[in-house]
PDB file of C-alpha atoms in Angstrom:
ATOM      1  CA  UNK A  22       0.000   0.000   0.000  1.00 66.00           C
ATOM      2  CA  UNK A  23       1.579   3.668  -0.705  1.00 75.00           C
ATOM      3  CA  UNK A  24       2.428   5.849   2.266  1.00 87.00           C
ATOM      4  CA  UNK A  25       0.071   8.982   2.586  1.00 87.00           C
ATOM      5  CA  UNK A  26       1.157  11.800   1.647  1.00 90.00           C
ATOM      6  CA  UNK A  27       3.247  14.476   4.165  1.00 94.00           C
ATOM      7  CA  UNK A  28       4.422  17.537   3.814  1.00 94.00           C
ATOM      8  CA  UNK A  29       7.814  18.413   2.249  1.00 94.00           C
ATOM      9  CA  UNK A  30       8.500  21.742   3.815  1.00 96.00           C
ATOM     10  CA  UNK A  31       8.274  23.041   7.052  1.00 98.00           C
ATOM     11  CA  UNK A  32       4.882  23.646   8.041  1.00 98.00           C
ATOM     12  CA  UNK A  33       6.505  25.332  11.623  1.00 98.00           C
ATOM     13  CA  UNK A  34      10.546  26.500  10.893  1.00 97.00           C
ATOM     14  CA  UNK A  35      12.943  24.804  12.690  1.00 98.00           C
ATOM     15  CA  UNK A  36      14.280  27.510  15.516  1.00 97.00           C
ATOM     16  CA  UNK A  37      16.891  29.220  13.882  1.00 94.00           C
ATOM     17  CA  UNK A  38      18.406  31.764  16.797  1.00 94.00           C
ATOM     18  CA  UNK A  39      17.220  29.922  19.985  1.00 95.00           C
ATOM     19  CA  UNK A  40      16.670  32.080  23.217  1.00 95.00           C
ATOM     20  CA  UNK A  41      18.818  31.569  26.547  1.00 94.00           C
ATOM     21  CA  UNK A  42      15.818  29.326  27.393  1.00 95.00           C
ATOM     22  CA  UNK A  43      15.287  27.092  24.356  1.00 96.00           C
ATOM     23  CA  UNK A  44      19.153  26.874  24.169  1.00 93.00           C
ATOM     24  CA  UNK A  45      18.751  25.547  27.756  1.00 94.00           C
ATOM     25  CA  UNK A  46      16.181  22.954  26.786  1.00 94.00           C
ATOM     26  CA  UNK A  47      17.791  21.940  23.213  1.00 95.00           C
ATOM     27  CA  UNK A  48      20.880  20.807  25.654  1.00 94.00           C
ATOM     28  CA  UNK A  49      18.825  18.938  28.007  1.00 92.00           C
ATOM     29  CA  UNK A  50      17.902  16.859  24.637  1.00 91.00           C
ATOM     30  CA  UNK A  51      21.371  16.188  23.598  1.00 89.00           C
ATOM     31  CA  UNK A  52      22.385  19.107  21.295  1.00 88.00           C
ATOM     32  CA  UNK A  53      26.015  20.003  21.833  1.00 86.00           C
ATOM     33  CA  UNK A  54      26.519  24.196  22.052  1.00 84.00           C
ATOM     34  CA  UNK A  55      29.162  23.811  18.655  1.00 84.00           C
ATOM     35  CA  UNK A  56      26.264  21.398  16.714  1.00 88.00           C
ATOM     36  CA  UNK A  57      23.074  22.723  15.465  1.00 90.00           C
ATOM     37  CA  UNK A  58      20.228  20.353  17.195  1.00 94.00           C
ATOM     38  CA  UNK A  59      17.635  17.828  15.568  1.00 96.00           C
ATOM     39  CA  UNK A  60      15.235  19.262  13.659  1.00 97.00           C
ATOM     40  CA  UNK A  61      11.983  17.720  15.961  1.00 98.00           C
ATOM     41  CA  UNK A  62      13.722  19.595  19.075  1.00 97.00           C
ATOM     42  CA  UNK A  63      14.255  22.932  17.387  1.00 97.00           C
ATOM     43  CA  UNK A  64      10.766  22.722  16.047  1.00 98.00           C
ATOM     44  CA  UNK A  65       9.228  21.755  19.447  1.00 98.00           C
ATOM     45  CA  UNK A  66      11.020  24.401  21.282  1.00 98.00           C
ATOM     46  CA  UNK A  67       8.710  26.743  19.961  1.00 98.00           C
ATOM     47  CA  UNK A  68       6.853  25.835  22.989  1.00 98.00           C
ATOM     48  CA  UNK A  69       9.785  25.089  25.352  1.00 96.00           C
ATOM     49  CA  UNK A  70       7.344  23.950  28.447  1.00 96.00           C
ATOM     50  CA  UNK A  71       5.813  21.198  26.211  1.00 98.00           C
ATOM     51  CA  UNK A  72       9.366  20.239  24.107  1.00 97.00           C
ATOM     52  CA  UNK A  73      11.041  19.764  27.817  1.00 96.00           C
ATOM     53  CA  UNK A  74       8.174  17.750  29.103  1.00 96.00           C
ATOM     54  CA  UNK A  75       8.431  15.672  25.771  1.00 97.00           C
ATOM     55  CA  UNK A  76      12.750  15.423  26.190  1.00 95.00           C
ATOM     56  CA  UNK A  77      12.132  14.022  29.248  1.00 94.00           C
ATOM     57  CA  UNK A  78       9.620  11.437  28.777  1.00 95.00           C
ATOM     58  CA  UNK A  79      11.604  10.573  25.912  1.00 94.00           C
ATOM     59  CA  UNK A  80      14.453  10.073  27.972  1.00 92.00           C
ATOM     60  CA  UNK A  81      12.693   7.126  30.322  1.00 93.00           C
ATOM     61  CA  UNK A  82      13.115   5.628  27.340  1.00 95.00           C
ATOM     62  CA  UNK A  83      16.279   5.886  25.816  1.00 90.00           C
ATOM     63  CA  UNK A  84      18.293   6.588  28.272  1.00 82.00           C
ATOM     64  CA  UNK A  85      16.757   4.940  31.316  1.00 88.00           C
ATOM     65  CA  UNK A  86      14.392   2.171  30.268  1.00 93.00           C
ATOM     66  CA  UNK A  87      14.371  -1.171  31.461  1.00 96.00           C
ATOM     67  CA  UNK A  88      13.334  -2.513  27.967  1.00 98.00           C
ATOM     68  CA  UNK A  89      16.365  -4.277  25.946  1.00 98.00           C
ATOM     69  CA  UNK A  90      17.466  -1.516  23.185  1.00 97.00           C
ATOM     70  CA  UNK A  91      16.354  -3.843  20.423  1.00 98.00           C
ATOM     71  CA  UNK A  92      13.605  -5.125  21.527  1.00 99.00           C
ATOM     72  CA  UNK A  93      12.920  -0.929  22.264  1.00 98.00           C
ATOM     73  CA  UNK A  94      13.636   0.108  18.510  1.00 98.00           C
ATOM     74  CA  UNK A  95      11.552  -2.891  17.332  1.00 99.00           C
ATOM     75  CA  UNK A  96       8.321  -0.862  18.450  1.00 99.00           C
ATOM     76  CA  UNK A  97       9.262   2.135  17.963  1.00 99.00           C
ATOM     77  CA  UNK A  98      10.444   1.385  13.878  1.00 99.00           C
ATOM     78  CA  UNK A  99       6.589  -0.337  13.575  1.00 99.00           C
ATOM     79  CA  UNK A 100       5.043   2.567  15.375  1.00 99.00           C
ATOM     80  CA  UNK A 101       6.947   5.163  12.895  1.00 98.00           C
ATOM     81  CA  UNK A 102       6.208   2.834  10.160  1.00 98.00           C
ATOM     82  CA  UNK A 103       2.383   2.476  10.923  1.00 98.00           C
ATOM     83  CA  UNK A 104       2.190   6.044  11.423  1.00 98.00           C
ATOM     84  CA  UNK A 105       4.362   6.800   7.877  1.00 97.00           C
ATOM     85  CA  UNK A 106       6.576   8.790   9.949  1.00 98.00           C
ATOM     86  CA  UNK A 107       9.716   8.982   8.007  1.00 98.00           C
ATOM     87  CA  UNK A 108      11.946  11.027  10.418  1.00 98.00           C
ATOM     88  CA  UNK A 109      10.888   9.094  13.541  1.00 98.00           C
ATOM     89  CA  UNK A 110      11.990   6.108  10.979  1.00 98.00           C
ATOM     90  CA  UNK A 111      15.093   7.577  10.131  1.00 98.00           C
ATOM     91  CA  UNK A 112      16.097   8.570  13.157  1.00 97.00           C
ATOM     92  CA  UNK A 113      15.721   4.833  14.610  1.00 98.00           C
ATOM     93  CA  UNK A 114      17.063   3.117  11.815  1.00 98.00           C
ATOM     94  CA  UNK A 115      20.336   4.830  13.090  1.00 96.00           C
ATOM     95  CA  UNK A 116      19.701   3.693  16.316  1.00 96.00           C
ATOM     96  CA  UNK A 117      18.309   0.452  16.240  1.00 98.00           C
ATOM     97  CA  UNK A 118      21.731  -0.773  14.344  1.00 98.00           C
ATOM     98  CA  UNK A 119      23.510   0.635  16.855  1.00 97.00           C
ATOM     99  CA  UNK A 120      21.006  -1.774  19.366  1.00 98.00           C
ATOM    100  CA  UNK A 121      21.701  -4.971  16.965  1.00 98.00           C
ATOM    101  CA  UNK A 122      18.773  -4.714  14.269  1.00 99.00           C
ATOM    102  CA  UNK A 123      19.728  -5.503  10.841  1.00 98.00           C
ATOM    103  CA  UNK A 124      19.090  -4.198   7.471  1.00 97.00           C
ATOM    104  CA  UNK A 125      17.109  -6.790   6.681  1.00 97.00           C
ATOM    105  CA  UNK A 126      14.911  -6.664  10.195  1.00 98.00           C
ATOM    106  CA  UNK A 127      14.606  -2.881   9.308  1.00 98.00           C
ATOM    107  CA  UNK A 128      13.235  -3.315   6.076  1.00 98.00           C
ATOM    108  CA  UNK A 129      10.823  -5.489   7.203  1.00 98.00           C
ATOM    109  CA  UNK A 130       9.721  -3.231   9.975  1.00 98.00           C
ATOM    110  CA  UNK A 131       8.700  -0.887   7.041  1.00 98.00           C
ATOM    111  CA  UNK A 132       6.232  -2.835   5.169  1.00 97.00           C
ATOM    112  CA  UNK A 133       2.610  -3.981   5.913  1.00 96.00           C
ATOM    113  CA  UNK A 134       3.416  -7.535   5.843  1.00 95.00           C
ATOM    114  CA  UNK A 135       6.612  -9.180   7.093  1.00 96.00           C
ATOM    115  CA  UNK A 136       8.634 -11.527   5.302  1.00 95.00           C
ATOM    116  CA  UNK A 137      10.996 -12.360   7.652  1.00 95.00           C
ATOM    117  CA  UNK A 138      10.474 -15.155  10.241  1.00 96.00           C
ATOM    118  CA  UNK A 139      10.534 -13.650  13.489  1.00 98.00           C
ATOM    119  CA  UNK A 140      11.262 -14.705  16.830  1.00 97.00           C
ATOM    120  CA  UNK A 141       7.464 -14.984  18.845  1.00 97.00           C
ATOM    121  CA  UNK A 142       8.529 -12.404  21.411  1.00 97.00           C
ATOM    122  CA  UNK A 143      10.028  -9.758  18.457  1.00 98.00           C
ATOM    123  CA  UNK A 144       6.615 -11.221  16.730  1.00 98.00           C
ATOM    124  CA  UNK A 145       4.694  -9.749  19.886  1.00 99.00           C
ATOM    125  CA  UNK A 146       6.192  -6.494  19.878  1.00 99.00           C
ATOM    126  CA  UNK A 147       5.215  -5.875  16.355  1.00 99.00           C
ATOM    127  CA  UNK A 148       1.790  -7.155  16.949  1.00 99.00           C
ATOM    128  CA  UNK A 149       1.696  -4.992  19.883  1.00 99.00           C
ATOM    129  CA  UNK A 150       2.787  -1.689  18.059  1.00 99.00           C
ATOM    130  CA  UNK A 151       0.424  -2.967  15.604  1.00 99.00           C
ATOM    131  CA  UNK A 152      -2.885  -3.377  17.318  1.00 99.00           C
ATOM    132  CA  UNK A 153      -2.017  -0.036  19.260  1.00 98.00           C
ATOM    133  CA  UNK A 154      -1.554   2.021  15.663  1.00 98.00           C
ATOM    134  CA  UNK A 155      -4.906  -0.006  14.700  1.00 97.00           C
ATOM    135  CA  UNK A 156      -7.307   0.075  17.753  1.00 96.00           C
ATOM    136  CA  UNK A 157      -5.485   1.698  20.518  1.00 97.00           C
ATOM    137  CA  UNK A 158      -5.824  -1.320  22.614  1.00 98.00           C
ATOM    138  CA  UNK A 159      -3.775  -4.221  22.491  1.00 99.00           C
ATOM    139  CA  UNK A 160      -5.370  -8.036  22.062  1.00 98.00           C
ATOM    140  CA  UNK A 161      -5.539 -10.713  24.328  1.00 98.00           C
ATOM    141  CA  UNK A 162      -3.164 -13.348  22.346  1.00 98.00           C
ATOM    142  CA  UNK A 163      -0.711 -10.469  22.366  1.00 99.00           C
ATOM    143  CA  UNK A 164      -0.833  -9.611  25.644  1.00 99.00           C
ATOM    144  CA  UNK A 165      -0.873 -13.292  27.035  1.00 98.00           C
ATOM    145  CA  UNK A 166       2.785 -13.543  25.348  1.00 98.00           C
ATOM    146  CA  UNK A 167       3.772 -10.516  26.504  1.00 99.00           C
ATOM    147  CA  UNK A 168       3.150 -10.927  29.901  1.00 99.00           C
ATOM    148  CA  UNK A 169       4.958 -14.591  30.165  1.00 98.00           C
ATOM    149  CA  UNK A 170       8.274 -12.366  28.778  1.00 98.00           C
ATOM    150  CA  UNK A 171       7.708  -9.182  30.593  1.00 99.00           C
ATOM    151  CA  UNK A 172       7.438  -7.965  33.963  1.00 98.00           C
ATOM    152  CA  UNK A 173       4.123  -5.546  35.069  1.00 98.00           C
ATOM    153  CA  UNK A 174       7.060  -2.524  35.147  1.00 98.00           C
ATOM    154  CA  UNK A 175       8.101  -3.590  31.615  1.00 98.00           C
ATOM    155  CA  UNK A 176       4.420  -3.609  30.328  1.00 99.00           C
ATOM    156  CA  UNK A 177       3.773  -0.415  31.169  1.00 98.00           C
ATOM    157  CA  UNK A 178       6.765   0.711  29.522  1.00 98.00           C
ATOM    158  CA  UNK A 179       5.986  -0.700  26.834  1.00 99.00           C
ATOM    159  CA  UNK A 180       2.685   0.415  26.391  1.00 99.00           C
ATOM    160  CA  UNK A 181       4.026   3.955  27.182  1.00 98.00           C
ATOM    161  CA  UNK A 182       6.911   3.506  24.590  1.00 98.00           C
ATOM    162  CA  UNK A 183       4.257   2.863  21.755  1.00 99.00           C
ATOM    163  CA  UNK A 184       2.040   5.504  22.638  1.00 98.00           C
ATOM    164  CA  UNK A 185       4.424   8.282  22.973  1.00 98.00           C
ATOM    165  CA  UNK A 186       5.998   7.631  19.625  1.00 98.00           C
ATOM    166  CA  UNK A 187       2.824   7.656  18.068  1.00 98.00           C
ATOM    167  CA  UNK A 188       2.646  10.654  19.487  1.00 98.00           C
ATOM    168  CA  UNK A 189       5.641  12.190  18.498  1.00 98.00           C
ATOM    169  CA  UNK A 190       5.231  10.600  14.772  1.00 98.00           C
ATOM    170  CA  UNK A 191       2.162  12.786  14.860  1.00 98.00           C
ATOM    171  CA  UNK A 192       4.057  15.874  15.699  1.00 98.00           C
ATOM    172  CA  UNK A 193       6.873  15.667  12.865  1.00 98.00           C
ATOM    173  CA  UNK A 194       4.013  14.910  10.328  1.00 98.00           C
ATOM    174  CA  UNK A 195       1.734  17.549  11.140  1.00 98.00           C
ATOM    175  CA  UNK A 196       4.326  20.157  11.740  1.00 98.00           C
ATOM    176  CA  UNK A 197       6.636  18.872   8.496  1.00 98.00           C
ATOM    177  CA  UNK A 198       9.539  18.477  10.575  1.00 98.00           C
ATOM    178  CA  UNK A 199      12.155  17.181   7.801  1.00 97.00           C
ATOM    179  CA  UNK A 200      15.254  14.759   7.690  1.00 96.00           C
ATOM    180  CA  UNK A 201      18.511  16.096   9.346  1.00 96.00           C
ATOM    181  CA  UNK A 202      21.392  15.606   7.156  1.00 94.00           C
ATOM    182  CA  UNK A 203      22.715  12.356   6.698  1.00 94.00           C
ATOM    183  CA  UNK A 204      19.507  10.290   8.016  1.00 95.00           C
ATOM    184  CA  UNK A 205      17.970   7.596   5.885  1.00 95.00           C
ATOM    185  CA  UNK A 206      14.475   7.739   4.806  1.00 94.00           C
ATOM    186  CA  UNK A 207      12.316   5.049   4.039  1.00 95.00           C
ATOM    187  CA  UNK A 208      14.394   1.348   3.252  1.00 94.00           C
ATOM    188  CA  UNK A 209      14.560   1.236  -0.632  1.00 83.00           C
ATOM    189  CA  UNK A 210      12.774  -1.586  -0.531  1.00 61.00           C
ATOM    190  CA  UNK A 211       9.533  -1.296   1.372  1.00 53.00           C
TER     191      UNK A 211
END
């Protein structure tokens, strides 16, 4: 099935000349003061309460989750690619090889249906992030093999995971947030 449509350009500039207070939150998300930050954080600092509340959450994560990195970029590549969010995909793709995910496992992650033979608990996680992006609710044969593999900490992070980047793939579409340099779009061949 083709992707929908998004916008090419900006629909809300990235901040070009960030205040003492948007400089403080763009750090707080990573950017270094010599590097110019992400695009999606010097978009969402045009509301700096929000884009700090959002850096943070983000950071339970990333940075402090209790969720295996690969397992954590498995749902959050299906959750970009359900929501045809090609920066939250390109972002991840980076990352998620950096967490063990191949080419091949993130190609697959970008189609409708999977070709690859997956393991049932990677299976899980993609019918999770699948059923959430579908019906906001997750089905019992999913959640029966999530819960033999997961703790009731780990669910809830999970859950949370999908749902805030669904969220955020929301965000970049609407506001037309575009690639940073040097990030890979969609796999050629999904």
């Amino acid at each position: 099935m083709p992707r929908p449509s998004r916008p090419t350009t900006p629909r809300l500039a990235p901040v070009a000349n960030p205040t003492a207070e948007q400089r403080e939150v763009l750090a707080s998300a990573g950017t270094r003061p010599d590097r110019d930050p992400l695009n999606i954080f010097a978009t969402m600092v045009h509301n700096r309460r929000v884009a700090n509340r959002a850096v943070l959450l983000g950071g339970a994560f990333l940075g402090k989750g209790t969720i295996p990195g690969r397992e954590r970029e498995i749902v959050i590549l299906r959750v970009g690619h359900r929501a045809s969010a090609v920066y939250e995909f390109g972002q991840h793709v980076v990352i998620g090889r950096r967490e063990g995910l191949t080419d091949d496992e993130i190609a697959d992650l970008a189609r409708d249906e999977l070709t690859r033979d997956w393991a049932a608990g990677d299976r899980a996680l993609i019918a999770m992030a699948d059923e959430l992006c579908a019906d906001d609710c997750v089905g019992d044969a999913t959640w029966a093999t999530l819960a033999e593999r997961y703790t009731e900490e780990q669910l809830v992070e999970l859950l949370m995971l999908a749902g805030y980047y669904r969220m955020i793939s929301g965000f970049l579409n609407s506001a037309g947030v575009q690639l940073d340099d040097g990030v890979p779009g969609w796999p050629s061949e999904a």
